[in-house]
PDB file of C-alpha atoms in Angstrom:
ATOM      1  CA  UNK A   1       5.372 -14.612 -28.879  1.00 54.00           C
ATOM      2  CA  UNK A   2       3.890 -18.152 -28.309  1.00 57.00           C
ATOM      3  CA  UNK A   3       6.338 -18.791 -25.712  1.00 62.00           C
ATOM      4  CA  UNK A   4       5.436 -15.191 -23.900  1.00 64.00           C
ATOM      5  CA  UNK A   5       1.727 -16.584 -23.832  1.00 65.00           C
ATOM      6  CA  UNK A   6       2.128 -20.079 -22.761  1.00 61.00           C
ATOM      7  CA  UNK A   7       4.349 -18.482 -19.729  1.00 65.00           C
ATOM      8  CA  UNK A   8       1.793 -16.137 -19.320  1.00 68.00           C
ATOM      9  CA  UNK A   9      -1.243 -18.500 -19.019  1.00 65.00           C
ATOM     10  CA  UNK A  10       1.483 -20.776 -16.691  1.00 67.00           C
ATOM     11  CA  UNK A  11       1.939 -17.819 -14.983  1.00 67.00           C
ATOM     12  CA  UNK A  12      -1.905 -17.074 -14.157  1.00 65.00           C
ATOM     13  CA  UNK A  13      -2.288 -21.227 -13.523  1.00 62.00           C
ATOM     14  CA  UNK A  14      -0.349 -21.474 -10.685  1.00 63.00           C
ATOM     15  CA  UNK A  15      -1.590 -18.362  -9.204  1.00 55.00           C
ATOM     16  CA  UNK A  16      -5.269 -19.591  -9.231  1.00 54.00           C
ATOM     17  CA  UNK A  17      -3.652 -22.778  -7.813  1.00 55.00           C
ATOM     18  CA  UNK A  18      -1.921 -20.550  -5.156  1.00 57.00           C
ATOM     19  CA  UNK A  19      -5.143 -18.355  -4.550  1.00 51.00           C
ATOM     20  CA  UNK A  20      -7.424 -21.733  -3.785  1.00 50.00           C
ATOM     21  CA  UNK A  21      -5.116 -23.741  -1.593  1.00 50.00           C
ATOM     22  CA  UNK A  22      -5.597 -20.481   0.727  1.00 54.00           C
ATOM     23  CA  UNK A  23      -9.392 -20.645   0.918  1.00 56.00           C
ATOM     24  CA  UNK A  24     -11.109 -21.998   3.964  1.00 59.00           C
ATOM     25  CA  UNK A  25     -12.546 -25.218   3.532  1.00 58.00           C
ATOM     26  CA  UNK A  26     -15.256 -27.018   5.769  1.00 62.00           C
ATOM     27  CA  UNK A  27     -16.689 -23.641   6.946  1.00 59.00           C
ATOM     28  CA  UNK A  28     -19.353 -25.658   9.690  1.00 69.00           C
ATOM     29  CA  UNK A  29     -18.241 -26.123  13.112  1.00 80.00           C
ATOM     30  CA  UNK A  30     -15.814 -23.330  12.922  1.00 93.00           C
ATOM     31  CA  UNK A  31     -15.542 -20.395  15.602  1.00 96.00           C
ATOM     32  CA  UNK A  32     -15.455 -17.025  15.142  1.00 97.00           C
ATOM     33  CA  UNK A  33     -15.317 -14.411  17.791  1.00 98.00           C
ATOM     34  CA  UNK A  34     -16.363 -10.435  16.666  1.00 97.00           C
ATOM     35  CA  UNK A  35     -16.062  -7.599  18.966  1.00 96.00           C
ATOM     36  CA  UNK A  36     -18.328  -4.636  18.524  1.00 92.00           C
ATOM     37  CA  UNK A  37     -20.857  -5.517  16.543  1.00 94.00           C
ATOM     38  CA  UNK A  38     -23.871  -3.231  17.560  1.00 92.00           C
ATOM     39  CA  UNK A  39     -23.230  -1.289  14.320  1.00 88.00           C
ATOM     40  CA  UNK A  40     -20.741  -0.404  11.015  1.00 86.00           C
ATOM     41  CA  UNK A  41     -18.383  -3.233  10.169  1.00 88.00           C
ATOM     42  CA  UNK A  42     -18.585  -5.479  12.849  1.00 91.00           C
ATOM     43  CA  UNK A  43     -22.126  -6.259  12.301  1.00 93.00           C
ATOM     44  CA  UNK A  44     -21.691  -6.242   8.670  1.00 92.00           C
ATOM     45  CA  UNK A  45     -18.989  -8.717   9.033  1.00 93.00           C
ATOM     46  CA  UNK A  46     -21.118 -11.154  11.855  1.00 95.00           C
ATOM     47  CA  UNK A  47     -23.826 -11.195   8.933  1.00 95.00           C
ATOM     48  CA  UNK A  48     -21.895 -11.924   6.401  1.00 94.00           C
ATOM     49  CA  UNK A  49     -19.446 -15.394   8.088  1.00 95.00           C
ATOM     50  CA  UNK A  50     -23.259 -16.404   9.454  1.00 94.00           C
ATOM     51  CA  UNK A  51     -24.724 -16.699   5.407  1.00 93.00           C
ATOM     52  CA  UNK A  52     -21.315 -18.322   4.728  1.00 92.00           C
ATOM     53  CA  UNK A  53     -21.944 -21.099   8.007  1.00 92.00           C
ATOM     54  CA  UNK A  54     -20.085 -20.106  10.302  1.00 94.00           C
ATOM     55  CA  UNK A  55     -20.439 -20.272  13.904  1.00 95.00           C
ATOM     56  CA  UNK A  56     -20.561 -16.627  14.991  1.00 96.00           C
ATOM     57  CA  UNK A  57     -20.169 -15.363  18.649  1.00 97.00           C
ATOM     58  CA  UNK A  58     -20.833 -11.199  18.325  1.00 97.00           C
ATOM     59  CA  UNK A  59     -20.210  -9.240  20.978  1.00 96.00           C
ATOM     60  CA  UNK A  60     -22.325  -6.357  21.622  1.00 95.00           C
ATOM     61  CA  UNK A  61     -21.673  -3.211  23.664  1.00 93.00           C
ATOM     62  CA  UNK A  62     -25.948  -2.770  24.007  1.00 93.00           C
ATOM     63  CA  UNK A  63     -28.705  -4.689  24.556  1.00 93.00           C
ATOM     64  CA  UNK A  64     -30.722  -3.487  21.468  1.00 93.00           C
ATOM     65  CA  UNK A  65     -27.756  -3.829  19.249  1.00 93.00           C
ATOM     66  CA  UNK A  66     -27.771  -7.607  20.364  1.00 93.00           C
ATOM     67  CA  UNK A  67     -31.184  -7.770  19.720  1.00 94.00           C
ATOM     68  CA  UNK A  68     -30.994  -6.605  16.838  1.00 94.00           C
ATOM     69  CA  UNK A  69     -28.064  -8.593  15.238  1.00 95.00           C
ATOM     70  CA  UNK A  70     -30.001 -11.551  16.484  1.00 92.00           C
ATOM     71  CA  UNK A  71     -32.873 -10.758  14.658  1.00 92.00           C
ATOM     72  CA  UNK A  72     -31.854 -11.148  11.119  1.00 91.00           C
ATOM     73  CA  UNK A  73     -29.316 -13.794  11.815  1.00 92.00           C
ATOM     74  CA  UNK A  74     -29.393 -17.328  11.527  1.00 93.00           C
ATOM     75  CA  UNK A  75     -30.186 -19.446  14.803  1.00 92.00           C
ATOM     76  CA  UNK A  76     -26.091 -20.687  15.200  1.00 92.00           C
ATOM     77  CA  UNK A  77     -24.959 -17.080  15.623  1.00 96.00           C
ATOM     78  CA  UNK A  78     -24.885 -16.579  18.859  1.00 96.00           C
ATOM     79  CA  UNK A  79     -24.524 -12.690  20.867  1.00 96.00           C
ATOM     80  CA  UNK A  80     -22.937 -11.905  23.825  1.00 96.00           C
ATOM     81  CA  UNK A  81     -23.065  -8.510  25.751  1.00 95.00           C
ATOM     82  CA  UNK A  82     -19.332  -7.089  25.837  1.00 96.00           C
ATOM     83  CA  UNK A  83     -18.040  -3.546  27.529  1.00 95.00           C
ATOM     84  CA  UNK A  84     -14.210  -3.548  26.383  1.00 94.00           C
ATOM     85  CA  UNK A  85     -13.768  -1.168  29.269  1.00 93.00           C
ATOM     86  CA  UNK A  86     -14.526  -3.838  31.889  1.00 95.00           C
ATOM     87  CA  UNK A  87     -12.765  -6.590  32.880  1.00 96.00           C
ATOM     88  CA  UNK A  88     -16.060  -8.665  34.716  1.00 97.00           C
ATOM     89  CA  UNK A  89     -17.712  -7.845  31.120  1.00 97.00           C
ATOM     90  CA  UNK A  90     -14.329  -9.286  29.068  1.00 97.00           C
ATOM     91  CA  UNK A  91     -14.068 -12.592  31.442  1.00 97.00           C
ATOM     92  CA  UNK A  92     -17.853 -13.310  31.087  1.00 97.00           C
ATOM     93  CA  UNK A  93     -17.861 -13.287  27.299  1.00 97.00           C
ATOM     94  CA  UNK A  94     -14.658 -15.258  27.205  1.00 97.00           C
ATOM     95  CA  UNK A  95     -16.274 -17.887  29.306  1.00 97.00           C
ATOM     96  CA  UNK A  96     -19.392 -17.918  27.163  1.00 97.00           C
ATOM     97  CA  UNK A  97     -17.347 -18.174  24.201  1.00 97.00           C
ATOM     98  CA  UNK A  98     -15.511 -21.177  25.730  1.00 96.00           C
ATOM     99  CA  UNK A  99     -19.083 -22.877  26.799  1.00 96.00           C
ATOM    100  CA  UNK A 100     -19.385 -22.135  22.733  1.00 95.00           C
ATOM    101  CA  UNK A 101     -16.716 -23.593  21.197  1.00 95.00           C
ATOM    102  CA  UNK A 102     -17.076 -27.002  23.557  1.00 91.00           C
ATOM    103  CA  UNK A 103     -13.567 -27.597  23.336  1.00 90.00           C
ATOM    104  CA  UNK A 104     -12.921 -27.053  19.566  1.00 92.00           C
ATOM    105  CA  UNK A 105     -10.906 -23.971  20.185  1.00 95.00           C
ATOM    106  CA  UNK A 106     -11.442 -20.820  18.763  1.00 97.00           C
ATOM    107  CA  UNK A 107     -11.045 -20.567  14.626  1.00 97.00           C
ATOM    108  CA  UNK A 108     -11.266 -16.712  14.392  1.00 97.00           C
ATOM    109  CA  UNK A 109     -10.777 -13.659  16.567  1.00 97.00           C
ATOM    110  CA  UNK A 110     -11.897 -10.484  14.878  1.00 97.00           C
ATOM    111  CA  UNK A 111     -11.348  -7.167  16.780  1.00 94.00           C
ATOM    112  CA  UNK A 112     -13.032  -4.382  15.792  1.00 86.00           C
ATOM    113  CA  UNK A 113     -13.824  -0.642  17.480  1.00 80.00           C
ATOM    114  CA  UNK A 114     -14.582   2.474  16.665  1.00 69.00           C
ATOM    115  CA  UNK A 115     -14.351   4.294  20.027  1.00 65.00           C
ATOM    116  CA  UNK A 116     -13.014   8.112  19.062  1.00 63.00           C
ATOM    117  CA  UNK A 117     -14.365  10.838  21.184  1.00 66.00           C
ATOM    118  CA  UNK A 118     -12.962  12.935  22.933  1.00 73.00           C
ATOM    119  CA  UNK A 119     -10.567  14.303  19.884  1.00 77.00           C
ATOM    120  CA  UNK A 120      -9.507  17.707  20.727  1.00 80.00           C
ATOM    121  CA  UNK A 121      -5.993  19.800  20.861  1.00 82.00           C
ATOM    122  CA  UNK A 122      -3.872  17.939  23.422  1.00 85.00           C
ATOM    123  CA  UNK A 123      -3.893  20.336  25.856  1.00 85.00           C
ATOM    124  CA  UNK A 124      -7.556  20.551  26.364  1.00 84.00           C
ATOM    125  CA  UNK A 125      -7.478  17.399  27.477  1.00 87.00           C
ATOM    126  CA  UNK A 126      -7.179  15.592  30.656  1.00 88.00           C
ATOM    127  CA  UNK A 127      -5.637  12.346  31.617  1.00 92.00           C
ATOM    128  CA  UNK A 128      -9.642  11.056  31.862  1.00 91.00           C
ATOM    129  CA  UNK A 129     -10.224  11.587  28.431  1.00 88.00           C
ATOM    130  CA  UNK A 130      -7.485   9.517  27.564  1.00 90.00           C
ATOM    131  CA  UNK A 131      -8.494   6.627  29.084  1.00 91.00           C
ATOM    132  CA  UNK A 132     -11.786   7.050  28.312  1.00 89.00           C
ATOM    133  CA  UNK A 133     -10.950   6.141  24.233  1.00 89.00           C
ATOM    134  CA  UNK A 134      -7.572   3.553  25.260  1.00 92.00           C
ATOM    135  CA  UNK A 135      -8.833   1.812  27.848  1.00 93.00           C
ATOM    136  CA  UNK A 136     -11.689   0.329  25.308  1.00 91.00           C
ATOM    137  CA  UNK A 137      -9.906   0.361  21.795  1.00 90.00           C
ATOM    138  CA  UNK A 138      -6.030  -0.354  22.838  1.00 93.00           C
ATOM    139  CA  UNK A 139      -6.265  -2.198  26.546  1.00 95.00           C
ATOM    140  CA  UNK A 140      -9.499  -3.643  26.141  1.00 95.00           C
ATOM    141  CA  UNK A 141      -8.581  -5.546  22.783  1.00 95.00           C
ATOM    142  CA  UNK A 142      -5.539  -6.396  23.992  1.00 96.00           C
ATOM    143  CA  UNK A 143      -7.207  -7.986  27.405  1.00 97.00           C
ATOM    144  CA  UNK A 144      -9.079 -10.008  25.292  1.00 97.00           C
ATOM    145  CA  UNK A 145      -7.250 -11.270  22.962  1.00 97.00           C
ATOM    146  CA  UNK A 146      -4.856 -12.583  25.697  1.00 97.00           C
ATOM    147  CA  UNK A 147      -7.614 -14.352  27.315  1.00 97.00           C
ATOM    148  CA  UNK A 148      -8.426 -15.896  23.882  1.00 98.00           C
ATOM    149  CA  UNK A 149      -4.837 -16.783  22.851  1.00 97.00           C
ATOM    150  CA  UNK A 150      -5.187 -20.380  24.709  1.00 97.00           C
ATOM    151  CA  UNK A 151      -8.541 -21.199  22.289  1.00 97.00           C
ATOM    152  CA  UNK A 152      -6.825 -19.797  19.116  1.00 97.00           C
ATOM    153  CA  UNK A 153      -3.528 -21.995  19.799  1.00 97.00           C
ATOM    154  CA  UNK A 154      -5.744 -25.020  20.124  1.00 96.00           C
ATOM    155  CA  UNK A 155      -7.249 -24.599  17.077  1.00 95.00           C
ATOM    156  CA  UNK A 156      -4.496 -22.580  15.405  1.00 95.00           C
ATOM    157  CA  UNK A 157      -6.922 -19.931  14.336  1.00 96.00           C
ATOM    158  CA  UNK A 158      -6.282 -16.535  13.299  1.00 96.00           C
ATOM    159  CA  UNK A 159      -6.088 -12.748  15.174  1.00 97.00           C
ATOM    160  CA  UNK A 160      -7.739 -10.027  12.858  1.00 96.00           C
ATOM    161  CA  UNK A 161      -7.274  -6.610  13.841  1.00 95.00           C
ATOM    162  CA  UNK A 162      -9.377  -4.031  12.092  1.00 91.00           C
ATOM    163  CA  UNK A 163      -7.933  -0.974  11.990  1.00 87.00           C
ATOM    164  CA  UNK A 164      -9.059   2.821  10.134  1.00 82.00           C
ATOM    165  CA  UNK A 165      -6.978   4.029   8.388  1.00 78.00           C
ATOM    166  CA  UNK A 166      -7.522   7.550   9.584  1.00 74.00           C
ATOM    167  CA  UNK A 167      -6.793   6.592  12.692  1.00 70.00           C
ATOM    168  CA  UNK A 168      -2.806   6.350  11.544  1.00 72.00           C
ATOM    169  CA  UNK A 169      -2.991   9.812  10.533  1.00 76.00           C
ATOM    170  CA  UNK A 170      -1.723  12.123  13.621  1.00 74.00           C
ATOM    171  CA  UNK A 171      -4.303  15.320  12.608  1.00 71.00           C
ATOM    172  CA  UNK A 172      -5.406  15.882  16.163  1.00 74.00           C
ATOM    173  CA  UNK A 173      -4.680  15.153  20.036  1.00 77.00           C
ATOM    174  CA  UNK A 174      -6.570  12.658  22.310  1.00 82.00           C
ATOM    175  CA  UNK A 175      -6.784   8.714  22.401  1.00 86.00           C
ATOM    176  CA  UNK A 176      -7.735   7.869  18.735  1.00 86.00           C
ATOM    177  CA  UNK A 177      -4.521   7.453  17.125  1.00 87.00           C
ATOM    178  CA  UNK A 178      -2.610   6.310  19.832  1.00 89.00           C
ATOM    179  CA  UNK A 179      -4.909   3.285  20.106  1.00 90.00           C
ATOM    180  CA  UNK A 180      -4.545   2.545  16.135  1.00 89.00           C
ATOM    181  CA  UNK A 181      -0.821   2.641  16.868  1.00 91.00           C
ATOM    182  CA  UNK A 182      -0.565   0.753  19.583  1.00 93.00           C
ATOM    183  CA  UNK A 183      -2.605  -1.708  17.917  1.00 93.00           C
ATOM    184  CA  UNK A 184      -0.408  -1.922  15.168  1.00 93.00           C
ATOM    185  CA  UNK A 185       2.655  -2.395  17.196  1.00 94.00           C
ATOM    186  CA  UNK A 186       0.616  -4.844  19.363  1.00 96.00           C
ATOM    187  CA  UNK A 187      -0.466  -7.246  16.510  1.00 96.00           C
ATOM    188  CA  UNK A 188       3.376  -7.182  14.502  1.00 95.00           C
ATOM    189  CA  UNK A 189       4.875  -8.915  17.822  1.00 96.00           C
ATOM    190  CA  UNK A 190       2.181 -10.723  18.494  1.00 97.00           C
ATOM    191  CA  UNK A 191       2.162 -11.878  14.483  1.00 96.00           C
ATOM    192  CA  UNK A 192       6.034 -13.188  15.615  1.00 96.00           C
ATOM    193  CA  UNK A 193       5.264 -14.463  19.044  1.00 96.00           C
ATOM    194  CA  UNK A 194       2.597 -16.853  17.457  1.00 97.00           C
ATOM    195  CA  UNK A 195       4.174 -18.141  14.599  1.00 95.00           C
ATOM    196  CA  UNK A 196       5.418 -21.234  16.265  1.00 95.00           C
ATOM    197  CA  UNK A 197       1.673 -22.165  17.569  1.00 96.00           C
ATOM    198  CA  UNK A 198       0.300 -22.014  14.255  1.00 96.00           C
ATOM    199  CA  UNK A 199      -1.933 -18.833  14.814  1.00 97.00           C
ATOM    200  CA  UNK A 200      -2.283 -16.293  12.239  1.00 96.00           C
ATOM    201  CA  UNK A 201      -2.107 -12.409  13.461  1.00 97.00           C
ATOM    202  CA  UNK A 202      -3.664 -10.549  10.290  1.00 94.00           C
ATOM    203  CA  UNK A 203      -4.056  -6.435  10.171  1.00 92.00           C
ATOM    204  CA  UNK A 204      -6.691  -5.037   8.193  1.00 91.00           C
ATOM    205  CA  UNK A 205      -6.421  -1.274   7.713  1.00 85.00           C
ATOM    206  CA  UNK A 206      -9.667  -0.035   6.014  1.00 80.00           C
ATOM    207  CA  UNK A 207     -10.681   3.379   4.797  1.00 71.00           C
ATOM    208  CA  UNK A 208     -14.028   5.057   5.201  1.00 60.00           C
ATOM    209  CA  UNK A 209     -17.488   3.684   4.971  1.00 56.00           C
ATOM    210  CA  UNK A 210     -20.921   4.196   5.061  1.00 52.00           C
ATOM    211  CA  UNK A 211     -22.305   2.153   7.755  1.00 45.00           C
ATOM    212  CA  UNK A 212     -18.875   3.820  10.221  1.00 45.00           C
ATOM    213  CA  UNK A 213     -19.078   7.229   9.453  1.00 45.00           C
ATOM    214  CA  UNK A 214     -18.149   9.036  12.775  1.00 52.00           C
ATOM    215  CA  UNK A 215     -21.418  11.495  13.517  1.00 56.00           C
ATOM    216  CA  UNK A 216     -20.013  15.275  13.582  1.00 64.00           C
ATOM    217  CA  UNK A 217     -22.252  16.092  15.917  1.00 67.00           C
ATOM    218  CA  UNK A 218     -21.107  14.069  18.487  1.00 69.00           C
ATOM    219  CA  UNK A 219     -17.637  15.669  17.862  1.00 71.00           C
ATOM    220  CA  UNK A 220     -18.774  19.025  17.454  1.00 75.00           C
ATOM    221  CA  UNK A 221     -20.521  18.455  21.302  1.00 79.00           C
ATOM    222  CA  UNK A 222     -17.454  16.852  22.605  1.00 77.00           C
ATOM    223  CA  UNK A 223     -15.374  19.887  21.481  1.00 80.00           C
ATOM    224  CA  UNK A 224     -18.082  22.441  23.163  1.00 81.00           C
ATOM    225  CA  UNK A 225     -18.107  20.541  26.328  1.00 82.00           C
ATOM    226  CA  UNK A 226     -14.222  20.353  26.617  1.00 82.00           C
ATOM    227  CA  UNK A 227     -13.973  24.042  25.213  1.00 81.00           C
ATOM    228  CA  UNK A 228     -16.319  25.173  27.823  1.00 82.00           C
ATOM    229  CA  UNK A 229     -14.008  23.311  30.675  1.00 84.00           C
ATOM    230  CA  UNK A 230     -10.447  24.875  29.579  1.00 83.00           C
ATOM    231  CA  UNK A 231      -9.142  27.495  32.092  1.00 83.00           C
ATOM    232  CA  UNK A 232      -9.573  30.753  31.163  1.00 84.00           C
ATOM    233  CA  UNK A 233      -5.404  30.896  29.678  1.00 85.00           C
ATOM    234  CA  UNK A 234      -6.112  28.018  27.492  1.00 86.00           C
ATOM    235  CA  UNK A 235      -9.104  29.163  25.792  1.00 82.00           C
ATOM    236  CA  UNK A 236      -7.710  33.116  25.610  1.00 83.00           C
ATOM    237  CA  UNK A 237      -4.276  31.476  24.052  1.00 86.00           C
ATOM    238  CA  UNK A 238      -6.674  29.797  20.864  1.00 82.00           C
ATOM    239  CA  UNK A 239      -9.496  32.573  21.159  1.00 82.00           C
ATOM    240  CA  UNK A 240     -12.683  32.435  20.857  1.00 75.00           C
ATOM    241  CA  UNK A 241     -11.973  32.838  16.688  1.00 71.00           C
ATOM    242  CA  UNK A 242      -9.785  29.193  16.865  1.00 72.00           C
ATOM    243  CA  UNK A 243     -13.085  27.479  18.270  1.00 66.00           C
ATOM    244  CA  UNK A 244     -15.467  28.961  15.732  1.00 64.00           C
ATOM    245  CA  UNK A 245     -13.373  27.969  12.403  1.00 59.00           C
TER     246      UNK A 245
END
């Protein structure tokens, strides 16, 4: 029995050992980069790393959300207006965050969106809508995270990729869970890829909250305006009955 506890206590020892050599030490001077932080998690998150002194770059898709965030933050977090849909938009905030960093390299990259409408039955949908949800939460993280790679290798810093887990569920047609997908697949060989330079590639697959529940009447009007689009052999193949329930 004595020789079950002493293991035991061993046991929880070397795990707290373990557990401690992981945390990050010297937290000043260190770089982390946050998309979407108007609302929900990403602005949670840019609050939090700022109490804990770090140097915060968050990226906002609006002006008041940047506002906003800079508001009840310290002075070293700095924002940055950021549409993932644009190119010009991703190159200017990857230049500001490299006029941030000063030549330190980039410690974090946290990537983070919440883009879902238009969900819908597949074949109300059009190629538009598509790209309308991929272009910002699959092609636009992945555009700049490449552009990022070269800071994140200097400092051999760390990818996060936030990801809902709802989105992995495949309940309904349209961009949403292709984009969580693709993300997925996107971070494992990028996880491999980077190994040799030292960079981390991290996924974080998170359930519901609060501050990021999706607002079902912005759905509900998505699903009016595409219902009210379909050709009269789509909508008489679901009925008027499908769109009502």
């Amino acid at each position: 029995l004595h020789v079950a506890i002493l293991a035991s206590i061993l046991c929880l020892v070397i795990y707290w050992l373990i557990r401690d050599s992981q945390r990050v030490r010297n937290l000043s001077g260190k770089h982390v980069f946050i998309t979407s932080c108007d609302t929900g998690l990403g602005n949670s998150l840019a609050k939090w790393l700022d109490k804990r002194g770090f140097c915060v770059v968050a990226a906002c898709a609006t002006e008041k959300g940047r506002i906003e965030l800079q508001s009840c933050s310290s002075l070293s977090l700095k924002t940055v207006n950021l549409n993932l849909a644009d190119s010009n938009s991703i190159a200017r905030a990857v230049v500001f965050v490299i006029e941030e960093t000063a030549g330190k390299g980039l410690f974090g990259l946290v990537s983070n969106t919440e883009e879902t409408a238009p969900i819908a039955p597949t074949d109300w949908l059009r190629i538009e809508d598509f790209h309308s949800v991929l272009d910002v939460s699959l092609l636009g993280l992945i555009e700049i995270t490449l552009k990022l790679l070269p800071l994140l290798k200097k400092a051999e810093g760390r990818v996060v990729n936030l990801i809902n887990t709802k989105g992995l569920m495949a309940f309904v047609g349209g961009g949403y869970t292709l984009s969580k997908w693709g993300m997925e697949a996107f971070s494992d060989t990028l996880r491999i890829e980077m190994q040799h330079f030292g960079v981390k590639v991290s996924i974080v697959e998170h359930g519901f909250f609060k501050a990021g529940v999706v607002n079902s009447d912005v759905i509900e009007k998505y699903l009016l305006r595409l219902w009210n689009r379909l050709n009269p052999e789509i909508r008489d193949s679901y009925g008027e009955k499908y769109f009502v329930e």
